Coordinates of C-alpha atoms in Angstrom, one line a residue:
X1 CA 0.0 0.0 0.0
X2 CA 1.3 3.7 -0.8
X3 CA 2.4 6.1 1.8
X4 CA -0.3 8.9 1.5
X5 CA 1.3 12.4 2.7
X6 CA -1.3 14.8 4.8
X7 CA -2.5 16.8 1.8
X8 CA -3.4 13.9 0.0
X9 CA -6.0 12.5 2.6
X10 CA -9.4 12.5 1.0
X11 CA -12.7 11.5 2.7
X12 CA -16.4 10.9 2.2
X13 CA -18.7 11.2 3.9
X14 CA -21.9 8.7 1.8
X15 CA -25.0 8.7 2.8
X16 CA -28.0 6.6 1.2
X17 CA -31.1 9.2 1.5
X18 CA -33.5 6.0 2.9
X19 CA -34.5 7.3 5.9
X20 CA -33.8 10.0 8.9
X21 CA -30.4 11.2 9.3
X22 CA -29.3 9.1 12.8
X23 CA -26.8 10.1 15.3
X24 CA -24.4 7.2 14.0
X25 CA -24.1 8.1 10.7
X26 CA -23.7 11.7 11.9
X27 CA -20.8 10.3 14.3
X28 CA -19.2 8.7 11.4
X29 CA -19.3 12.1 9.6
X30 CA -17.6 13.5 12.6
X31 CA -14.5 11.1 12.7
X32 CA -14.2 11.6 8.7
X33 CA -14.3 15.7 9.2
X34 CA -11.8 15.5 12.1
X35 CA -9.2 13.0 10.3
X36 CA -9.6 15.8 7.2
X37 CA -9.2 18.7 8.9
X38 CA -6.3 17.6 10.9
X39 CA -4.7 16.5 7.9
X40 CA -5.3 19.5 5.8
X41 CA -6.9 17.0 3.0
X42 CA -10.7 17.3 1.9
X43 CA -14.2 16.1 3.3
X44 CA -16.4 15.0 0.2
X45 CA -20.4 15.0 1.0
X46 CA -22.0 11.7 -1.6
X47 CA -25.0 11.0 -1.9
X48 CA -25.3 7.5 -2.7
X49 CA -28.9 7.4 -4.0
X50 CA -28.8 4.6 -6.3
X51 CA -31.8 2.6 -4.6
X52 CA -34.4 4.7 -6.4
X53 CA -37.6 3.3 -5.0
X54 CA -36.5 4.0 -1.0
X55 CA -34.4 7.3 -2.0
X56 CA -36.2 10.2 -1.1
X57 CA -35.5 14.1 -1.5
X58 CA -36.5 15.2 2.1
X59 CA -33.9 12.2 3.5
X60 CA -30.9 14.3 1.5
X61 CA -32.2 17.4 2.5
X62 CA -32.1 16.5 6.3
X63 CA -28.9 15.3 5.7
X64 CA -27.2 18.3 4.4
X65 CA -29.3 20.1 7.1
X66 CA -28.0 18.0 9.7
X67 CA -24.4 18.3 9.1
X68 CA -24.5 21.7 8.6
X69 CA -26.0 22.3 12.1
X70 CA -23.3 20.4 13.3
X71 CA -20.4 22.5 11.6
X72 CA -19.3 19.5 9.8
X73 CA -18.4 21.9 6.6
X74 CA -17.4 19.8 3.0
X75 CA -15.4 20.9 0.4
X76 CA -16.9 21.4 -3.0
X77 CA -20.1 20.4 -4.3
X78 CA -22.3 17.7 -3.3
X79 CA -21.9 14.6 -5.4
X80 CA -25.1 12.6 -6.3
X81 CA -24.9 8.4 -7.9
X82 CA -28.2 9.2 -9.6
X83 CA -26.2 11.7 -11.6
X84 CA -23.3 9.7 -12.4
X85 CA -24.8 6.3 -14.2
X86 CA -23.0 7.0 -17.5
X87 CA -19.7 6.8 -15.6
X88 CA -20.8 3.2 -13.5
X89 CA -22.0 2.4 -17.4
X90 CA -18.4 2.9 -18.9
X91 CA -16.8 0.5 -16.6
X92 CA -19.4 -2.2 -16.3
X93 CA -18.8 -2.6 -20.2
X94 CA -14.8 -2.6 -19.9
X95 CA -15.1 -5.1 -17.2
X96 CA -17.7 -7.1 -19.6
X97 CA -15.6 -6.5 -22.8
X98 CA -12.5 -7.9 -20.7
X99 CA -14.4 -11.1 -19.9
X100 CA -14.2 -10.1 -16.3
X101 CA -17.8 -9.6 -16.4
X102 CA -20.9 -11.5 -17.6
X103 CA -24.4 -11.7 -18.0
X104 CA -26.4 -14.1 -15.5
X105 CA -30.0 -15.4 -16.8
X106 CA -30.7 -17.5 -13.8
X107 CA -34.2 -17.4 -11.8
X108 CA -34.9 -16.6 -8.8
X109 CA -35.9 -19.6 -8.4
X110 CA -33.3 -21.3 -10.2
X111 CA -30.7 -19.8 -7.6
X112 CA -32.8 -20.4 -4.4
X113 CA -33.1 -24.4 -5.8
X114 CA -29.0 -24.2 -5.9
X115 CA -28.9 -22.6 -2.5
X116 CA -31.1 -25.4 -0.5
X117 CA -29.3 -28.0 -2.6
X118 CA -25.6 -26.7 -1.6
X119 CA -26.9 -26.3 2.2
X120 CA -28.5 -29.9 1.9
X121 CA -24.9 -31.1 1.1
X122 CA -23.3 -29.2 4.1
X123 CA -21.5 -26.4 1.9
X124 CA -21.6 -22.8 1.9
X125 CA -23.9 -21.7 -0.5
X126 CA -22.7 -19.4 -3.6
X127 CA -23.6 -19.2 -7.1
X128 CA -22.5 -22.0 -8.9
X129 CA -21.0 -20.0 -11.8
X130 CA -23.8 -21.3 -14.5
X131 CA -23.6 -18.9 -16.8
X132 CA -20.0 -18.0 -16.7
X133 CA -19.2 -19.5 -20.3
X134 CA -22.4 -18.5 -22.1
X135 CA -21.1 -17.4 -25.6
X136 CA -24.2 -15.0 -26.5
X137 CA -26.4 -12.5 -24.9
X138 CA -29.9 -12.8 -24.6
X139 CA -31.3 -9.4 -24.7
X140 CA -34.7 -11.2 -24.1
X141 CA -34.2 -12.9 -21.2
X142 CA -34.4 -10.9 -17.8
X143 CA -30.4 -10.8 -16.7
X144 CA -28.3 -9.0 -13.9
X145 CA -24.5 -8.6 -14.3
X146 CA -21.6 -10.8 -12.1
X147 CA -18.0 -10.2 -11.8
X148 CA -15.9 -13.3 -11.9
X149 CA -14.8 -14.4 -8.2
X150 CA -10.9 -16.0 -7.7
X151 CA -11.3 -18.9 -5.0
X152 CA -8.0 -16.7 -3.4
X153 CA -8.2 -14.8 0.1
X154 CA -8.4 -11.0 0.7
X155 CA -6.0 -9.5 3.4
X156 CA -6.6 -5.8 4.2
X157 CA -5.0 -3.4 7.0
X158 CA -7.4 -1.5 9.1
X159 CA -6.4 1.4 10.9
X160 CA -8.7 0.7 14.1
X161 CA -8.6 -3.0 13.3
X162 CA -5.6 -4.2 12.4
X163 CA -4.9 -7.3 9.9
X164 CA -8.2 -8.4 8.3
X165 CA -8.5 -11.6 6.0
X166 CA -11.4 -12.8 4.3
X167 CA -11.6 -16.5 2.1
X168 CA -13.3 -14.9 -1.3
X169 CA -13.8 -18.3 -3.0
X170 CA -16.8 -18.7 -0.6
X171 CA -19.0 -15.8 -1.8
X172 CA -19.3 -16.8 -5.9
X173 CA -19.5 -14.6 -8.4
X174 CA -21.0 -11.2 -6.9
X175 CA -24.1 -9.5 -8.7
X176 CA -22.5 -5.8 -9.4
X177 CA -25.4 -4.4 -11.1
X178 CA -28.4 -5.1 -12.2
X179 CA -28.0 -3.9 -15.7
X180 CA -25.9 -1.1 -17.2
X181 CA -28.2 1.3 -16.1
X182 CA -28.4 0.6 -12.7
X183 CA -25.2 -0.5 -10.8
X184 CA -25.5 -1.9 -7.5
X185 CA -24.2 -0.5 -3.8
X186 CA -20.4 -2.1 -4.0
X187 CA -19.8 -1.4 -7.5
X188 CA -21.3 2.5 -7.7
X189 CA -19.5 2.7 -4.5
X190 CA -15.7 1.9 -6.0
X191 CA -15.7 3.6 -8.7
X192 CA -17.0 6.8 -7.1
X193 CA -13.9 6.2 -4.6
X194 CA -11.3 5.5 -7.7
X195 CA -12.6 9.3 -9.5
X196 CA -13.0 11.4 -6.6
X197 CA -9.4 9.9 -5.6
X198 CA -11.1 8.8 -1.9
X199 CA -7.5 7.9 0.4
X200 CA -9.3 6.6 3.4
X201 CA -12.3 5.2 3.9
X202 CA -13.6 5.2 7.7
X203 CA -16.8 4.2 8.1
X204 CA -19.1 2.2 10.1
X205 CA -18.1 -2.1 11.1
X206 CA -21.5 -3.3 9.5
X207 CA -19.6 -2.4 6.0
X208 CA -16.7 -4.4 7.2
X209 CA -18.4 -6.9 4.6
X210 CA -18.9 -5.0 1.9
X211 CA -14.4 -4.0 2.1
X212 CA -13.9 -7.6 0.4
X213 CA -16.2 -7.4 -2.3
X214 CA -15.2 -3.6 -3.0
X215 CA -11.4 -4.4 -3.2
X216 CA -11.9 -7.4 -6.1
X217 CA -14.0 -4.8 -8.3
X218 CA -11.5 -2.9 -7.4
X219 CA -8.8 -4.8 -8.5
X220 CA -11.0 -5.8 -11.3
X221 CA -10.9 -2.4 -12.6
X222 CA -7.2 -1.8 -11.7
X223 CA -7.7 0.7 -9.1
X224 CA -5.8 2.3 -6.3
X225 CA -7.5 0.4 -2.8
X226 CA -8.1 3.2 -0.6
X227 CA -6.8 2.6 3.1
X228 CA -9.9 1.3 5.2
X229 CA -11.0 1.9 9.0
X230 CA -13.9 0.6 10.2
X231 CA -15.3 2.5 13.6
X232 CA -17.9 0.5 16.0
X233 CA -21.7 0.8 15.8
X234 CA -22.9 3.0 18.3
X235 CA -25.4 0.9 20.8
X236 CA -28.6 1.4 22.6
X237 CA -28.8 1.1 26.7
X238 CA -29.6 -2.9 25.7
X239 CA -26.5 -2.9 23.3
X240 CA -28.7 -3.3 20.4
X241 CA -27.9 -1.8 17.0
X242 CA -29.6 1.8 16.8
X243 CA -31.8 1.5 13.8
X244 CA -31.8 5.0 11.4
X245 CA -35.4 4.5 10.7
X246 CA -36.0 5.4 14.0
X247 CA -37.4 8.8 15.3
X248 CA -35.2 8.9 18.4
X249 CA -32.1 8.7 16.8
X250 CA -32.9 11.2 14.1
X251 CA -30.2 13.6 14.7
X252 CA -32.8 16.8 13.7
X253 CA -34.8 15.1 16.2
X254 CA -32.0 16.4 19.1
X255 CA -31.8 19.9 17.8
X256 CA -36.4 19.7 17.8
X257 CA -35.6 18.7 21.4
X258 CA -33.4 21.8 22.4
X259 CA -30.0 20.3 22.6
X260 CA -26.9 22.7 20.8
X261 CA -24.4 21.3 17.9
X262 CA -21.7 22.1 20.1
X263 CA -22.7 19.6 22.5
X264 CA -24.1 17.2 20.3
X265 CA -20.8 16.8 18.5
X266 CA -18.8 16.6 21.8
X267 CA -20.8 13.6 23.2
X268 CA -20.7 12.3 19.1
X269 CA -17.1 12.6 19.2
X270 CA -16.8 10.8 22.7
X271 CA -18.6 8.0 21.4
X272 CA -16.1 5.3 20.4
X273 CA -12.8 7.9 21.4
X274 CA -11.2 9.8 24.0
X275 CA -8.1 11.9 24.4
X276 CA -5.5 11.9 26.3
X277 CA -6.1 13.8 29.8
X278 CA -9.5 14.2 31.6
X279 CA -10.7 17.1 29.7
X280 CA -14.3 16.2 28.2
X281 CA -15.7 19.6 26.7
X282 CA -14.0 20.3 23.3
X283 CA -14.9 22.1 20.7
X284 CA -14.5 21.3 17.4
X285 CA -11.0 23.2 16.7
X286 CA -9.9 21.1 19.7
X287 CA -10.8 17.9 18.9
X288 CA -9.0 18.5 15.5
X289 CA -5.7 18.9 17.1
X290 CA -6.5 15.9 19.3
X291 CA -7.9 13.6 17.0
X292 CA -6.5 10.1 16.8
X293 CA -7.8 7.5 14.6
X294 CA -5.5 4.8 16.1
X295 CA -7.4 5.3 19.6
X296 CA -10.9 4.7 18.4
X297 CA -11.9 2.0 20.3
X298 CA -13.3 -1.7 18.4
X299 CA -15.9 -2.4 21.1
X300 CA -19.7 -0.9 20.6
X301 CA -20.2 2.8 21.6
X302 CA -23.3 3.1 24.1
X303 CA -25.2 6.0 23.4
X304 CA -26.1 7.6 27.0
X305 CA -28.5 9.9 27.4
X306 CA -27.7 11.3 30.6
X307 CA -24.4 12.3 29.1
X308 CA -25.7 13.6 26.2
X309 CA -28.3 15.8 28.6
X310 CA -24.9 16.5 31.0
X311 CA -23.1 17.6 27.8
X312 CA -25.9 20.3 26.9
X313 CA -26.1 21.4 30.7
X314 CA -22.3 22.2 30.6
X315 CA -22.5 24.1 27.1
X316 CA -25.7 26.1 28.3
X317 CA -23.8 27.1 31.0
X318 CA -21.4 28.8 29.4
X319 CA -23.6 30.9 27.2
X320 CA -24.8 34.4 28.3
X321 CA -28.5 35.5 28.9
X322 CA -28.5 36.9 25.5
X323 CA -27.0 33.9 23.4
X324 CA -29.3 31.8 25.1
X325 CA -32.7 34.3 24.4
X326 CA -31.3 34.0 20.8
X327 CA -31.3 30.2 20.6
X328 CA -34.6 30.2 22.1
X329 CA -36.3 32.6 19.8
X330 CA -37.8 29.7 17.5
X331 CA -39.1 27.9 20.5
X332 CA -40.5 31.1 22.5
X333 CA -42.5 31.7 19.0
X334 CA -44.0 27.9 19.2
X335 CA -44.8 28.6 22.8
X336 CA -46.7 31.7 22.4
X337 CA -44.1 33.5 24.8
X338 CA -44.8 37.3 23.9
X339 CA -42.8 38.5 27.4
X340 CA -40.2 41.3 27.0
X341 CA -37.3 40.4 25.7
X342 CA -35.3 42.3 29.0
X343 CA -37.6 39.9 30.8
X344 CA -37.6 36.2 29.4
X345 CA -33.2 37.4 29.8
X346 CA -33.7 37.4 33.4
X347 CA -35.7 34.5 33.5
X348 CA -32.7 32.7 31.7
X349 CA -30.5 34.2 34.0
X350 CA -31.8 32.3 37.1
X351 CA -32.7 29.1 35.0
X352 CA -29.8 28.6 32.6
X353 CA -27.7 26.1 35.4
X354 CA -30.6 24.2 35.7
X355 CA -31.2 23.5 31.9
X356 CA -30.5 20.4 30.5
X357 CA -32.0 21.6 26.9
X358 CA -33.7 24.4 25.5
X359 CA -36.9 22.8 25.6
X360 CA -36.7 22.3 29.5
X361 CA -36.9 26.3 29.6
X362 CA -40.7 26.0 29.3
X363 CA -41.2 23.4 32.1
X364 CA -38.8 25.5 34.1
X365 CA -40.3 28.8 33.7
X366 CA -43.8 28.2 33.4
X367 CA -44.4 29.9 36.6
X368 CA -42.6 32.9 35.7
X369 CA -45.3 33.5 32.9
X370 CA -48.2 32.2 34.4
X371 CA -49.6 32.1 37.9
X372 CA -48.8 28.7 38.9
X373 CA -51.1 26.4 40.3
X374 CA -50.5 24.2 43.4
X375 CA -52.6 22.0 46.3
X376 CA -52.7 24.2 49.4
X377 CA -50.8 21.4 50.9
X378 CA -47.8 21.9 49.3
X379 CA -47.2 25.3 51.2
X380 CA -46.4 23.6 54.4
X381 CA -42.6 22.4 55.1
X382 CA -42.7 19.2 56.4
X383 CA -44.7 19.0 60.0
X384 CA -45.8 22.8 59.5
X385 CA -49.5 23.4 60.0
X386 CA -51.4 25.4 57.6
X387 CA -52.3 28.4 60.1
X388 CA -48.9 28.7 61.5
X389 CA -48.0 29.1 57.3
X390 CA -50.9 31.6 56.9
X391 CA -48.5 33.4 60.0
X392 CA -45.5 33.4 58.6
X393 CA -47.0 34.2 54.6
X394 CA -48.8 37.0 56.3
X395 CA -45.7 38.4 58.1
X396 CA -43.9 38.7 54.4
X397 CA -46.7 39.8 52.7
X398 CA -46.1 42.8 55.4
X399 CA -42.8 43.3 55.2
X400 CA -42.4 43.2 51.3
X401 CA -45.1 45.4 51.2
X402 CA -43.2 47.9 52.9
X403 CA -40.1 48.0 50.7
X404 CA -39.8 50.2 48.0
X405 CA -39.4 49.5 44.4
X406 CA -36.0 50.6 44.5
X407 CA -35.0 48.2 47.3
X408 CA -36.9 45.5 46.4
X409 CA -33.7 43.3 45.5
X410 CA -32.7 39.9 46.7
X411 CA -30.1 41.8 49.7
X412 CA -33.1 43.4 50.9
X413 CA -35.6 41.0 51.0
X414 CA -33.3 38.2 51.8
X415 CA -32.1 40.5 55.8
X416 CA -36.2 40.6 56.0
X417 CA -36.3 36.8 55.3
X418 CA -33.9 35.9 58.0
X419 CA -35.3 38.4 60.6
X420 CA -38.5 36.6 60.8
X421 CA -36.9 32.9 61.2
X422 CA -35.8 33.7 64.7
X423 CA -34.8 30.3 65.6
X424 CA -37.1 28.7 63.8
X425 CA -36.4 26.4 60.8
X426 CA -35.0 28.3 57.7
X427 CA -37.7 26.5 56.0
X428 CA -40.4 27.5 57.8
X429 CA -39.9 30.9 55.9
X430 CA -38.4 30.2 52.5
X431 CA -40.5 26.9 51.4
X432 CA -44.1 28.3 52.0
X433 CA -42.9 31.8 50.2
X434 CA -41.2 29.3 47.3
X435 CA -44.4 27.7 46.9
X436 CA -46.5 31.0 46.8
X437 CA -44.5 32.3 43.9
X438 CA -44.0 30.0 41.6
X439 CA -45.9 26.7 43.0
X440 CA -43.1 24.1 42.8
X441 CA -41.4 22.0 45.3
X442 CA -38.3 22.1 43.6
X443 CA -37.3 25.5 42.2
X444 CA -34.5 28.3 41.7
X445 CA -33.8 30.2 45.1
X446 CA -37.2 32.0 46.2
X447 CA -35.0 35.1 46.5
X448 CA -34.1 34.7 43.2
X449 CA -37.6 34.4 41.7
X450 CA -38.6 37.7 43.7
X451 CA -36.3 39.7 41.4
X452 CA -37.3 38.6 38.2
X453 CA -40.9 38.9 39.3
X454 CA -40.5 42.1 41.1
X455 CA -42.4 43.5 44.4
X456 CA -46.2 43.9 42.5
X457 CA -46.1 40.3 41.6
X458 CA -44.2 39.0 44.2
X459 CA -46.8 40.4 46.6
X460 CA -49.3 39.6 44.5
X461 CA -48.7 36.0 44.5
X462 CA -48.1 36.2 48.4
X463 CA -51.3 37.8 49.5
X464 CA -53.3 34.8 46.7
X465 CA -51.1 31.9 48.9
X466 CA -52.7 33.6 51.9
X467 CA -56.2 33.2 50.8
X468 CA -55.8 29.5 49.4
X469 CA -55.8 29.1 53.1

């Protein structure tokens, strides 16, 4: 195999538009981008839509969408198989015209009768070569194309693998297209590789496969074999295969749910791989310089949710009131939020630590835009009793009253608030007034919700705790 200097590495990315753009093939995007960028070589976008009944536009469109929200830039246009079939058409008539090719006219039924009886016999079943030596061509007869199989064995390096080997004299001669018009996966696949001068291929183990059958069309063809690394599936919690036709692993599906790109492709890129050191948020430019192919691990990813929702938490963080109102725009719309701007900011302010997702703003800080509604019940703390509550609400509702607006601010309040516990249980005092204002047992700090609201709805809220009493 050729040495391949840094500005020679080119990558692909090649999706087939057949269903919702998952998180593993956005993962497997990832690792391609990063082993590109770090090289200073390309990242090629294909779109391997050669299965034309289950291709469908909006599939391509969500996945341009979603690796564009991700960051996950490519260089030049994006390549399409549906527009390249004279090119898979030239080659399937040089490898016919070199008798390294033929036309098959066996049934269905024909080859399912040679499968049961090889099985019955205890061998492996494969095409028994039939119509290898057929002189003519029956344009009549319904056909598909095979390339002639050598009974030799196919060794292959893997960069996350290492030494692969595979006995090729079991599989037969391999269909490669169905006609000259329509080539199938493996052969479109090799020849887009061989034009668009693909160095590495890294892409996911259930192709591991397909690497055999790609190198002897390959070599049928006389081609360079790109260099191959094959990264492991990504599992769900039962360490099941994650299946793309499913809604919750659409990768749009995350950013619907209020989770950032940043986030998403640090948790992506920690699926499978980690860095040296204990560092765990990176950004992209990062995780560039960091990058190692070699370190990729060859057991299953598990995709964990919890540290996909710890990811977003730490990323939220980080972001200002502002940048946060921003990304929330879209969603405030969907919610019917019509608050001032100045006003949803503070809001964020006090909630952002507490966010796991964008989304989770709304459960959050329903209160805040609504007058919450709670079981009397839940103003007591612990063994209080309702009346001595009604005391305690009644001596804040007093005292806040009295304040000003221009020292109605958590210092203020919060000297008040500790002048009427007097050896009693802190919360005594804070829980009944956290429940009056925003109806929650589990909330941001009371004297934190009293500044966003400010002293006429604070009071407000007091004095209707009061007469739920």
């Amino acid at each position: 195999m050729a040495l391949i200097s840094k500005k020679e590495v080119r990558v692909r990315i090649a999706p087939s538009p057949t269903g919702h753009m998952h998180v593993g093939l956005a993962r497997t995007a990832l690792f391609n981008w990063l082993f590109a960028r770090q090289a200073e070589g390309e990242f090629l976008l294909r779109i391997e839509d050669t299965d034309i009944e289950r291709s469908e536009k909006k599939y391509e469109d969500e996945i341009i969408q979603g690796l564009s929200w991700l960051g996950l830039n490519w260089d030049g246009e994006v390549y399409r198989q549906s527009d390249r079939r004279e090119v898979y058409k030239k080659y399937l008539k040089k490898l016919i015209e070199e008798n390294k090719a033929y036309y098959c006219y066996c049934a269905k039924e024909e080859l399912e009768a040679q499968r049961q009886e090889m099985i019955a016999e205890g061998l492996v079943p494969k095409y028994n070569g039939r119509c290898r030596s057929l002189d003519k061509v029956d344009a009549k007869k319904p056909s598909v194309i095979r390339l002639k199989i050598p009974e030799i064995k196919i060794e292959f390096k893997d960069l996350i693998r290492g030494k692969v080997e595979f006995d090729v004299g079991l599989f037969g001669d391999l269909v490669i297209a169905k006609n000259l018009e329509n080539p199938l996966y493996n052969f479109a696949v090799v020849v887009d590789d061989e034009e668009m001068k693909i160095s590495h291929v890294i892409r996911g183990e259930d192709h591991i496969s397909n690497t055999p059958r790609q190198i002897l069309i390959g070599q049928a063809l006389r081609f360079q074999m790109p260099i191959y690394a094959h990264i492991p599936l990504i599992l769900a919690p039962d360490r099941s295969k994650l299946s793309k036709r499913s809604n919750e692993v659409s990768l749009l599906e995350y950013k619907e749910r209020g989770y950032l790109p940043e986030a998403m492709v640090n948790f992506l890129g920690f699926l499978g791989w980690h860095p040296e050191g204990d560092d765990e948020i990176l950004d992209l430019k990062k995780m560039v310089q960091l990058f190692d192919i070699a370190k990729i691990q060859k057991g299953g990813a598990v995709f964990n949710q919890e540290k996909l929702d710890w990811f977003n938490n730490q990323y939220l963080r980080k972001l200002s009131a502002e940048e946060i109102y921003e990304c929330l725009k879209p969603f405030l719309k969907e919610n019917k939020i019509e608050s001032p701007p100045s006003f949803i900011k503070k809001v964020i302010e006090v909630l952002k630590e507490r966010m796991k997702t964008l989304i989770e703003f709304f459960e959050l800080a329903d209160f805040f835009f609504n007058l919450p509604e709670y079981d009397v019940s839940l103003l007591k703390w612990k063994d209080q009793s309702l009346p001595d509550v009604k005391i305690i609400l009644e001596k804040i509702f007093e005292a806040f009253s009295g304040v000003s607006d221009s020292e109605f601010h958590s210092k203020k309040l919060g000297e008040i608030l500790n002048s009427l516990i007097n050896g009693t249980p802190r919360g005594e005092v804070f829980w009944p007034l956290r429940v009056a204002l925003s109806g929650k047992n589990a909330s941001p700090d009371p004297l934190m919700i009293t500044e966003v609201l400010a002293k006429i709805e604070t009071v407000r809220r007091i004095e209707l705790a009061i007469g739920k009493i």
